[in-house]
Every structure is written in structure tokens, then in C-alpha cells.
Amino acid sequence: MRMSRTTLSLACAAGTLAMTLGAASSAQAEGKSLTLCWAAWDPANALVELDKDFTKQTGIEMKHEFVPWTSYADHFINLLNSRSSECDLIIGDSQWIGGAAENKWYVKLNDFFDKNKISMDTFLPATVVGYAEWPKNTPNYWGLPAMADAVGWTYRKDWFAKPELRAEFKAKYNRELEPPKTWDELLDVAKFFTGKEIDGKKVYGSYIFTERGSEGITMGVTNAMYNYGFDYMDPKQPYHMNGVVNSAGAAKGMDVYKELFKCCQPPGLTNAYMSEGLDAFKSGEVAMQMNWYAFFPGLAKDPNVGGDKIGFFKNPAGPAGDFTQLGGQGLSVVAASKNVDDALLYIKWFAQPEIQQKWTDLGGASASKAVLLSDAYKNSVPYAPSFVESMGMVKDFWAEPLYVPLLLDMQNRVHDYVVADKGTSQKALDALVKDWLKVFKQEGKDPS
Amino acid sequence: MSVNPSPRPFSEPSPLSRSLAAIVVVLYAVVSILPLAWIGATAFKSQEDAIAYPPKLIFKPTLEGFVDLFTVQTHQAPEFIAKLPPPQTWYEKIARDRDMVIAGPSRVVERFLNSLIIGFGSTILATFLGTLAAYAFSRFRVPMADDLLFFILSTRMMPPIAVAVPIYMMYRWLGLYDTRIGMILLYTAVNVSLAVWLLKGFIDEIPREYEEAALVDGYTRLQAFRKVVLPQAVTGIAATSIFCLIFSWNEYAFNLLLTSSAAQTMPPFIPFIIGEGGQNWPAVAAGTTLFLLPIVIFTIALRKHLLRGITFGAVRK
Amino acid sequence: MNGTNATRTLVDRRAMRTAAPAARAARGLSDRSIAWLFILPTMALLLAINIFPLIWAIRLSFTGFMANLPAPAGFIGIDNYVDILTDEDVWTNFQITAHFVFWTIALQVVIGLGLALLINHKFRGHSFWTTVILLPMMLSPAVVGNFWTLLFQPQIGPFNYLIGFFTGIAPSSFTMIGSVALAPWTIVLVNTWMWTPYVMLICLAGLRSIPDYIYEAAEVDRASPLRQFWSITLPMVLPFLMLSVLFQAIQSFVMFDMVNLLTSGGPGSTTELVSITLKRAAFEKWETGYASALAVILFVTIFGAANVYVRALNWVKQQ
């Protein structure tokens, strides 16, 4: 019985300890530090390197919170919504701008920019509109363009150079085997490679985004749909979607994407986004890969498929357009942060031309004109020319405050048709228009 | 119809049927354990081996997966690495061999710690409350006892997702979102129903005579509870605690929806152990293996009580 | 050991009766107050964390509240319920859920009962192998769902490879998770793998509860083994079987963790169980009112079906 009392009191002590540990939320002693939040990928690691310079200059320690892409939006939008001060700075997705502005998640930066002579003209216009402005095309800035990104393509240059393949292709299609310039050419090349045996294994023509949960398949399909006639709304009638979203051209674009998926995607990749694409390309499984330019520095240096073996091309054009999906993020100050002044100091440091250059050199992607449009850049890395060209032809998804349901609806309808063979592309887009009308009604906008 | 003189009773199988039964059962057991074995093996594969096709059965074991699991690494050029001081520890060496430099501990350690803290915290609290309530239901005439007990059971019938919606709002309002104490309270509430039902069963089995004897001798009810009942209930309390711990350890939905980072446990985090520019299967497998190991140990330790535990004490051997 | 101690103390104490009145003078709390003191904390916690939110959810279900917008909830009556019950997609999800529940229960019953019958032969080492079989059901469903995605990878996973090895079908020609035809069966497969031990264990307990003399009596009556199975074994195991089916039915109906990580409801929405629909509506689209209505519908369905089932179970027990 004495034993039971001791065990009981031990148990109580352990329990109290556990609960105290639980109850004590982050009671870390704060020196001077800033927490920067972003997604977990190659460029984030480069940023960690870059930030060492900031710490050296100001003595402020930089802490980083990186979250995988699949939970990036969920996690941080939740955080911002609950006005947590866990992040001082955040590199938020371009789509969050609307919500951030209207819910005052970010600090508005106009005054700060004016006072510190930071001009938006020094950045590529597409990045200013995409990563900083809300409402769009008005001079209201909620972030500093931080990471310029767009969808691009990589291809196995060494395979394209094989004489026997070149001969075979020429005989079949009556033109040279080169990186495709249109989606029709893309389909031809992809079908050509699918099923061939190269270096001892069966290969497939292409890899495209098919991820269902967050944004993957939408970020992929738009690259086809934009160029066949899809748009979000009538440019002359804001929020008017019927006939624009579900035009015949838009449906054709979706069909083309589906064709590419069915013919030439490696098996099992029905819910795949960025990392699976990198895996497929690096393991020699595909001839061409769709992915974000953000990964191209790493791919170029890859021991297996980099160097001479890799080539890059911009998103192919279509009959109705020559666009590519905009990626990238802007750097913003979280309004609920407890260190707003220090955070602004970081922004000032980040905006400096030398830092912008160093950012690109380390593996990031500055949006600054001085960096991107320089001759030095054009010749520095093999993907530079197509990247600069891509950044000039970008189109972005909705950035409305309610962009999440808009995105989820599109994810749903597109995946159902492209991967799960449900209905037709026209039916899917008609349903999508209905979905989107419902969402806009909730937001209080009543489009016709 | 030819008559078999004395048909063997169903309860006494022949040696032949025994052997056949054994073969089938062992076969099923082996097949059923294969997936776990594969994951365990993958934890010790290198990244190339893990994504080899066709899948590799024989491979050279390495601890890469575990190193990737517990550290954050950055990809650097070989020239840069050549300039660094030589690696101090075995895990740094593993990273350097792949052109990576260790930048610090990963957030897996925090998640493991959270699993431990929230798991133990809620278990102790639930067992404590459960023991008290179970004793009361067992020994006293509680009005509406059956209804109350059924109510306690019915709280387990609610789909967690359904309850998560209002709890999310309640927690946001109370400031309990993404806090460990919030998760401990929630898990305690879920576990206490299991604890009450299990412990009532255990306590029911303790003869009342001992307490009554103690009461006769002038012990108060509380003293009788502490000195007579509790020691005899230790096995039951231990078994119940482990079941509660298993639930808290395994729980996913609530933790996914009600935390973001500070109070996040392993289950929501494991799928997102992402490697450098690709899915790092050895690291995910390593995390999975380490996470499942305690459960395997508990299952073996608890095997005599499993039946009672999974049926909330409704069925006892 | 405790028993003898208590008796010894009893005897000693009885011998020292004269000292007792002093001890009795120390009054403890009355039984009734102890009972309430012991039960109240549990009840309070359950009320706070289970009942109060449920009531709040019911209230929310009649509003158009969206948790990510600052606007307060507006009363919209039964609009949410009407929306849900007239939405074709929601009915499809219920169908998918029903398909899942039905098939996984069916398989679990057949395999679980079968295994229990075999294990009841009590061959050598049977308790060891039983413990091995029991492992899958103790694991975290989320972690299970996650690692099965690796096992089902067409190129690098062992599942397709083994199927190809035994049947000659090319491993990369089919995908368990990504194909519209196979995905619903994939979730049945993984769930069955996980929970068959549950049914098996309970049936085993049922089998062991059948006293030998009943069989011996049947032997005297020259009943064949098959006859014994039908008229003795099956009826006596049935209540146990039905209990395990009840637990498993509720569990698979609300299954979220495993399927969310295995297929995310895909491809498209071919494995989108109702719980996943609910999660998406509540925590991705933030249609809190709508989601609460769906939650209430789910709960009522489960509660109602369970009630009916338990009545049937009690009826069977009485037979």
C-alpha cells in the first residue's frame, strides 16, 4: 500500500509536470530576433544563407519557419486569420494578397516605401501587380516582390541530341526534334518519347501537375487553358464569367491537358505536384517536366541530369495566347507582429540592389529589373533567357479574399475531369462557373 | 449416408485440421505483417534504393533516413563543402557524403516531444478522472446511472470531424488554439469515456468485501478507496492508461485541425517530412518506424487486455 | 496476496474492537457526496467538450456563418439542410461511404470469423501469431494511410510488384490509388487490413465463451461438425460478431484519417467519403454553417442507425 501511494504521487507529479510543460507556451527569452515564414523548398534554404548578411549588419537574429507546400496555405492563412504574432515577416503566396489587404493581415507599405525611397518601378511590372497590389492595378502596396517565379519546362537535352531519335522523329513528323513551341508540338514530342527504352529503362514523354489537395492541378492546367482561350473574367465587365471561363476554347485547353496526362504521364502520378516532378525527372523517367523556375537552379546543378543533360523552355503557346502561370511571392510584414519596426528594417535591407543580386546568386529569384534584365544574368545560367521571357507573359489566378473556395472548386472540377474521367470538359467548366458565382455571392459581389 | 461412428466434437479438432489451421493463420500473419516490415526496411535504405524500380529487396543499410529525419540540411556545391572543417560526428559525415551540410535540428524533435507531452498529460488526467468516476458508478447507487454511462459512451460515437468545427471556434475564442493544454484537455475528454467504461469493469471485479471490512474498521470511504481499492486496481489502471496513451498517440484529425505548429504532434506531421527537392521516403519511413515502435511494444505488453480495451470493457475474456 | 492481508488485518482489527470508537469518530464525507464529487469532474469535462459544442454546432447549422470572415452569423433557417439534401455530389459521397462501409465490414466479418475459427483450433504458438495479427489495428490510421501510399506506388512499391510477380500483370499497368475503378477498393483493402483483427479478436472471445459440454452433448447426439457449427457455434458467436460489426460500422462511417492520407478523396472525388466532404467544407472553404448542418445530419444518422442495431442485438442475445 505504501508503494501505491508512492506510485500515485509519482504519477501526479509526472502529470503536473506534463501539464505545466503543456501550459507554458513559448516562453522563450526574446533577444532581438525576427521570425520569417515561408514554404519549405530550395529557395528557402538559400534565404537562410542570405539572411546571415542581415544578422551581420543589424545584429538581429533571423529565425525561419518553413512549411511544406501542401500545407503552406492552410497553415499560414490560419495563422494570419487568428492574428497570431508567431511570424513577423511572411513571404505569402500571390493569391493571399486580396484577403491580406481586406482583412488587414499585412502592414500597408506605401508610406514606408515613400519614406525610404523604395520604388516599385525597380521591379518587373508583372511582379508588382501580382505580389504587391490590391486592388489589382492600383498603387496600394502590401508587399515587396520577393520571389519571381513562373511555370516553365525542363527537358533532357542529351536525349533530344541522340542521332537515332532525331532521325526517327524527323521521319515521323517532318521537322526537327526541338523543344516544343506550341502545345500541339508538345503533344507530339511527348507521345514520341513515351514507351521508348532509354538507358535501360522505359521512359515517358512528360510530367505535368495533377495534385488534388492544394493547388497543383490548377497551376498546371491553366498553362494549357490560357493559351486556348480561357480567362477568369471579361476584361470589360469585371467578374463577368459566363462565356469566358467556360468558352469553347477553354474547354479545348482542358482537353489538351487531359490528352497529355493520359498519353504520357508516368504511372501512379495522379496526385503529384512539385517534388514528384523533380523525382521523375532526376531519375530519368521523363523526357520533359513541367515545374516552377524556382527549382531550375537546383536541377541545373544536379549530378545525374544537370549540366549538359538539361535544357529549358518556356511554356508553349496555343492558338489563342502565349501565357504562363504566375508563381512567386511577395515579402510582407505581418500586422500582428510584435516587431514591426525591425521587420520593416528587414524589408529595407532586402530591397537593396546588392542584396537582390546576391539573392539570385544564392538560388533565390529576385524580381528586380536590374538583376533580371541585365546582360550578366542573361548569360549566367541556361534558364535565364526563358525565365525573363516567361516573367513577361504571366497570368495569375484569382487573388480575391475568398480565393480559397475559388481554387478548391477549380481543383475539384479539373481533377474530376482530367484524372477521374467524369463528364466532359465543357460540363466541368459550366459547373465551375456555377461554383464561382456562389462564392462571389458570399463575398457580396453579385456578378451577372 | 455412411455413419461416422463418433463424430469429433467441434471443439476438439483433429491434428490434421490443427496443422492446416496453423498454416493458414501463420500465412495470414506473415502477409499481414509484410507492409510494416517493408516500411521498417525502407527506413534503412538510401534514397536511391528507396525509389529504385523494380523495388529492391536486398540493399545496403544506411542511417541516411534517420539523419534526414532529425536534421535540416542544405544543398551546397562540392567546392564549398571542401572548404569546410572536417565533419565531427557520424551524422555530419553521412550528410557531407551527399553534398549536404547540416543546418540544424529538424522540427521532428518538437513534434515527438509534443506527442509525448500531450499523450502523457491527457492519459494521466483521463485515468485520474476515470478512476474516480468508475469507482462511484461501481460502488454507489448513482441516480440514472445507466443513462449517464450511456451518455459517456455516446460521446465516442460522434465523428471527430463533426465535433471539430465548433471546438475549433470555441478554442479560437478561448485562446486554446494551437496550445498543448488545449490538446490535453480535448484528448482527456475523449479518453475519459474509455477510461470510465474500462475501469468500471476492472473495479467491478474487485470484491466489495475488502472495502466493507475496512469500513467496518472505521476507515472512511475515501480511505477505503485509497488503501484497499486502488492497489487492487493497479493492473486495470495501468491497462487503461496504456489504451488512453495509444489513442492520444495515434490521434490525427483533431490535432490536424486545431493546431498549426506549437502543439502539433507526429501524425499530422509525418506525411510532410519532405526532403530536398523530392519526396524523402527513407526519412518518412524512419519517422513512421520510430513512431509506430512504442505502439508495437505496448500491444505486446497489453495482449491479455486487448479484447477488453477495444470493446470499452463490454467484452471480457 | 492482498486478500490474505486484508483478512489478517480484519482478524486483528476485530480483536482490537475496543480501539475502534476512536477511529469512528473521524467522520469522512458521506457516500453520496463522494459519489457526486467523483463523477462531477468527468461530467463537467464531457459537457464542456462534447455537449456544448454539439449544441453550438446545431445552432450554427441554421446560419450561414463562415469562420474566416469577420461578419457575424446570419440566420438562414433550414437552407443549409436543404442545400445538403438536394446536392447530387453530397449524395454521391454518401453512396461512396456506404460502399466503403458495406464492403469493408463484409470482408472483415468473413476473414475475421474465419481466422477466429482457425485460431480456436489452438495449435502450437497460436497466441504468438494472434498477437502478430493484432498489430495493424493498434496503429495510427493516419500513419497507416500515409505509408500505404509508398506501398501502392506502381513503379517503386512492393504491392504492384508482388501482384505482377504472381499474376504476370505488368506492375506499372495499373495504379491502386490513382485509378477510378480501383481506388474505392483500395480503401476497402487497407481498412480491412487494419481492422479485421478487431473482429477476429471479438469472435475469438465469443468462441471461447462456448462451454465444452454443449459440444460434448452434440457429439452424443451424433451431430456432424457442420451441424455443430450451424446450430451451436454460429448462434453463440453471433452476438459478439454483431457487437464488433456495430463498432466497426460506426468507425468506418466516420473514417477520415486513413482515407485522407491514402487518397485525399481522389482521384477526383471517387473516394471522397462524407467525412472528407465535411472537412473540406469546414476547414478549407470555411462554410461553417453548411458544415455544421452536415455534421448534425451525420450524427443523427449514426445515432439512429446504432439505436436500431442495438435493439436488434439485444433481441439476438435473448434467443
XYZ file of C-alpha atoms in Angstrom, chain B:
317
model
C -25.364 -41.982 -45.786
C -22.440 -43.747 -44.131
C -22.325 -43.067 -40.470
C -19.170 -41.866 -38.863
C -19.283 -43.754 -35.539
C -18.475 -40.857 -33.255
C -18.143 -37.515 -34.965
C -15.463 -35.417 -33.424
C -16.978 -32.556 -31.454
C -16.407 -29.192 -32.983
C -14.294 -28.141 -30.060
C -11.752 -30.922 -30.493
C -10.127 -30.630 -33.878
C -8.005 -33.398 -35.373
C -4.227 -32.983 -35.600
C -4.554 -32.645 -39.356
C -7.027 -29.826 -39.159
C -4.877 -28.257 -36.472
C -1.883 -28.195 -38.780
C -3.924 -26.847 -41.661
C -5.331 -24.135 -39.429
C -1.837 -23.282 -38.270
C -0.595 -22.963 -41.842
C -3.403 -20.658 -42.872
C -3.126 -18.469 -39.795
C 0.635 -18.187 -39.988
C 0.385 -17.356 -43.661
C -2.116 -14.613 -42.954
C 0.001 -13.275 -40.089
C 3.110 -13.131 -42.245
C 1.334 -11.448 -45.160
C -0.329 -9.016 -42.814
C 2.989 -8.024 -41.238
C 4.754 -7.561 -44.582
C 3.706 -3.923 -45.078
C 5.184 -2.996 -41.707
C 8.332 -4.938 -42.479
C 8.676 -3.066 -45.765
C 8.366 0.297 -44.080
C 10.878 -0.746 -41.454
C 13.288 -1.795 -44.184
C 12.755 1.415 -46.153
C 13.827 3.397 -43.107
C 17.283 1.937 -43.543
C 17.560 2.405 -47.282
C 19.360 5.160 -49.101
C 17.216 7.478 -51.149
C 18.241 5.879 -54.426
C 17.467 2.408 -53.114
C 14.119 3.524 -51.775
C 12.904 4.770 -55.160
C 14.516 2.007 -57.201
C 12.303 0.175 -59.626
C 11.703 -2.662 -59.526
C 11.698 -2.410 -55.701
C 14.814 -3.676 -54.019
C 14.695 -6.483 -51.523
C 18.411 -6.654 -50.892
C 20.117 -3.392 -50.190
C 22.935 -1.876 -48.257
C 21.534 -0.491 -44.990
C 22.315 3.076 -44.041
C 21.190 5.577 -41.442
C 20.638 8.320 -44.012
C 16.904 8.288 -43.487
C 17.233 8.898 -39.781
C 19.739 11.683 -40.288
C 17.424 13.320 -42.809
C 14.561 12.917 -40.381
C 16.184 14.696 -37.491
C 18.180 17.413 -39.244
C 17.675 20.219 -41.681
C 20.239 20.170 -44.434
C 21.137 22.491 -47.253
C 22.447 21.537 -50.628
C 25.851 23.021 -51.308
C 28.367 22.860 -54.104
C 31.241 20.393 -53.589
C 33.788 23.221 -53.659
C 32.049 24.926 -50.765
C 31.990 21.701 -48.800
C 35.688 21.085 -49.426
C 36.417 24.364 -47.692
C 34.553 23.447 -44.507
C 36.227 21.894 -41.463
C 36.026 18.095 -41.448
C 32.812 16.556 -40.047
C 32.767 15.987 -36.282
C 30.060 13.408 -35.931
C 28.865 10.335 -37.793
C 25.701 12.015 -38.969
C 27.549 15.005 -40.359
C 29.696 12.622 -42.341
C 26.636 10.956 -43.809
C 25.269 14.315 -44.889
C 28.565 15.517 -46.373
C 28.856 12.371 -48.451
C 25.775 13.501 -50.281
C 26.895 17.083 -50.752
C 24.702 18.366 -47.975
C 25.526 20.416 -44.930
C 23.590 20.087 -41.697
C 21.995 23.413 -40.776
C 20.296 22.411 -37.553
C 17.738 20.086 -35.973
C 14.509 19.495 -37.827
C 11.127 20.062 -36.327
C 10.553 16.352 -35.883
C 12.009 16.512 -32.407
C 9.441 19.095 -31.345
C 6.637 17.006 -32.785
C 7.834 13.898 -30.965
C 8.053 15.874 -27.778
C 4.547 17.190 -28.258
C 3.268 13.678 -28.822
C 4.869 12.647 -25.558
C 3.686 15.617 -23.531
C 0.155 15.674 -24.851
C -0.047 11.892 -24.743
C 1.075 11.526 -21.167
C -0.714 14.595 -19.941
C -4.087 13.547 -21.272
C -3.566 9.942 -20.199
C -2.825 10.817 -16.606
C -5.708 13.234 -16.387
C -8.167 10.874 -18.057
C -7.131 7.927 -15.929
C -7.384 10.001 -12.789
C -10.873 11.294 -13.570
C -11.886 7.930 -14.950
C -10.856 6.034 -11.863
C -12.888 8.308 -9.632
C -15.982 8.171 -11.776
C -15.703 4.427 -12.354
C -15.448 3.810 -8.628
C -18.509 5.888 -7.987
C -20.532 4.085 -10.662
C -19.353 0.752 -9.431
C -19.922 1.133 -5.722
C -22.677 3.640 -5.293
C -26.257 3.841 -6.366
C -25.963 6.746 -8.732
C -29.312 8.012 -9.955
C -29.770 7.483 -13.713
C -26.508 5.505 -13.703
C -27.333 3.604 -16.897
C -28.280 6.748 -18.746
C -25.191 8.571 -17.587
C -22.993 5.675 -18.594
C -24.633 5.508 -21.985
C -24.180 9.239 -22.374
C -20.487 8.799 -21.636
C -20.285 6.098 -24.265
C -22.213 8.087 -26.835
C -19.674 10.893 -26.731
C -17.412 8.464 -28.548
C -19.927 7.976 -31.315
C -19.629 11.482 -32.605
C -17.488 11.769 -35.688
C -14.424 13.760 -34.654
C -14.671 15.924 -37.739
C -18.166 16.944 -36.788
C -17.210 17.997 -33.283
C -14.056 19.668 -34.545
C -15.959 22.510 -36.162
C -17.478 24.047 -33.037
C -14.488 23.092 -30.913
C -12.279 24.967 -33.345
C -14.344 28.083 -32.831
C -14.528 27.597 -29.097
C -10.773 27.175 -28.868
C -10.065 30.191 -31.045
C -12.305 32.258 -28.776
C -10.719 30.887 -25.579
C -7.194 31.228 -26.917
C -6.645 27.480 -26.722
C -5.965 27.067 -30.431
C -2.565 25.546 -31.071
C -1.782 25.134 -27.372
C -0.668 21.962 -25.689
C -3.025 22.454 -22.768
C -5.884 22.743 -25.224
C -4.993 19.447 -26.854
C -4.510 17.782 -23.468
C -7.991 18.873 -22.372
C -9.521 17.673 -25.605
C -7.838 14.287 -25.559
C -8.726 13.898 -21.895
C -12.371 14.480 -22.707
C -12.241 11.838 -25.434
C -10.251 9.386 -23.338
C -12.280 9.717 -20.175
C -15.200 7.844 -21.724
C -12.938 4.900 -22.487
C -11.348 5.167 -19.041
C -14.655 5.166 -17.175
C -16.001 2.134 -19.020
C -12.796 0.132 -18.755
C -12.126 0.977 -15.137
C -15.684 0.299 -14.108
C -15.225 -3.184 -15.475
C -11.976 -3.643 -13.593
C -13.314 -2.229 -10.360
C -16.469 -4.318 -10.631
C -14.212 -7.335 -10.452
C -12.706 -6.291 -7.135
C -14.796 -7.936 -4.409
C -16.612 -5.489 -2.202
C -15.833 -7.412 0.918
C -12.440 -5.826 1.311
C -13.796 -2.307 1.412
C -16.669 -3.272 3.603
C -14.232 -4.827 6.024
C -12.228 -1.655 6.032
C -15.344 0.430 6.566
C -16.344 -1.702 9.463
C -12.983 -0.977 10.982
C -13.583 2.718 10.925
C -11.922 3.674 7.685
C -13.731 6.429 5.883
C -14.953 5.733 2.395
C -12.136 7.778 0.931
C -9.522 5.954 2.921
C -11.003 2.630 1.897
C -10.835 3.760 -1.692
C -7.203 4.760 -1.395
C -5.912 1.936 0.704
C -7.985 -1.014 -0.391
C -9.406 -0.495 -3.858
C -6.650 1.384 -5.633
C -3.852 -1.102 -5.002
C -6.030 -3.887 -6.353
C -6.981 -1.809 -9.352
C -3.390 -1.069 -10.325
C -3.372 -3.559 -13.196
C -6.597 -2.183 -14.534
C -5.382 1.369 -14.178
C -2.178 0.519 -15.967
C -4.002 -1.193 -18.823
C -6.439 1.684 -19.133
C -3.634 4.199 -19.125
C -1.911 2.482 -21.968
C -5.079 2.394 -24.052
C -5.572 6.095 -23.454
C -1.974 6.721 -24.368
C -2.346 4.775 -27.581
C -5.364 6.807 -28.573
C -3.659 10.124 -27.862
C -0.506 8.952 -29.577
C -2.372 7.907 -32.725
C -4.795 10.777 -32.997
C -4.717 12.771 -36.191
C -7.893 14.671 -37.041
C -8.180 16.930 -34.024
C -4.512 17.674 -33.994
C -4.528 18.490 -37.690
C -7.397 20.908 -37.363
C -6.735 22.505 -34.014
C -3.025 23.150 -34.148
C -0.611 24.745 -36.534
C 2.874 24.246 -35.166
C 3.381 24.795 -31.441
C 1.189 21.903 -30.365
C 1.393 19.733 -33.450
C 2.099 16.054 -32.826
C 3.678 13.469 -35.130
C 0.718 12.040 -37.057
C -0.176 15.232 -38.943
C 3.491 15.941 -39.492
C 4.740 12.613 -40.854
C 3.333 12.992 -44.371
C 5.123 16.295 -44.656
C 8.638 15.179 -43.892
C 9.786 16.499 -47.173
C 13.309 16.202 -48.326
C 15.449 18.348 -50.527
C 13.505 18.812 -53.743
C 11.821 15.443 -53.635
C 9.874 13.020 -51.505
C 12.270 11.626 -48.950
C 10.855 8.153 -48.417
C 13.624 6.863 -46.133
C 13.074 9.821 -43.813
C 9.300 9.355 -43.829
C 9.782 5.642 -43.229
C 12.238 6.359 -40.426
C 9.758 8.703 -38.774
C 6.949 6.201 -39.229
C 9.007 3.348 -37.813
C 10.080 5.289 -34.756
C 6.539 6.459 -34.228
C 4.970 3.010 -34.528
C 7.557 1.268 -32.385
C 6.067 2.228 -28.989
C 2.677 1.037 -30.161
C 4.086 -2.337 -31.137
C 5.704 -2.635 -27.720
C 2.504 -1.611 -25.950
C 0.444 -4.070 -27.953
C 2.678 -6.928 -26.948
C 2.632 -5.781 -23.321
C -1.130 -5.420 -23.295
C -2.040 -8.506 -25.249
C -4.020 -10.003 -22.409
C -6.169 -6.900 -22.113
C -6.622 -6.036 -25.769
C -10.069 -7.525 -26.040
C -11.372 -5.571 -23.111
C -9.751 -2.403 -24.318
C -11.082 -2.381 -27.836
C -14.635 -3.029 -26.741
C -14.722 -0.455 -23.952
C -14.939 -3.232 -21.407
C -18.116 -4.615 -22.919
C -16.445 -7.922 -23.652
C -14.089 -9.574 -21.216
C -12.399 -12.889 -21.692
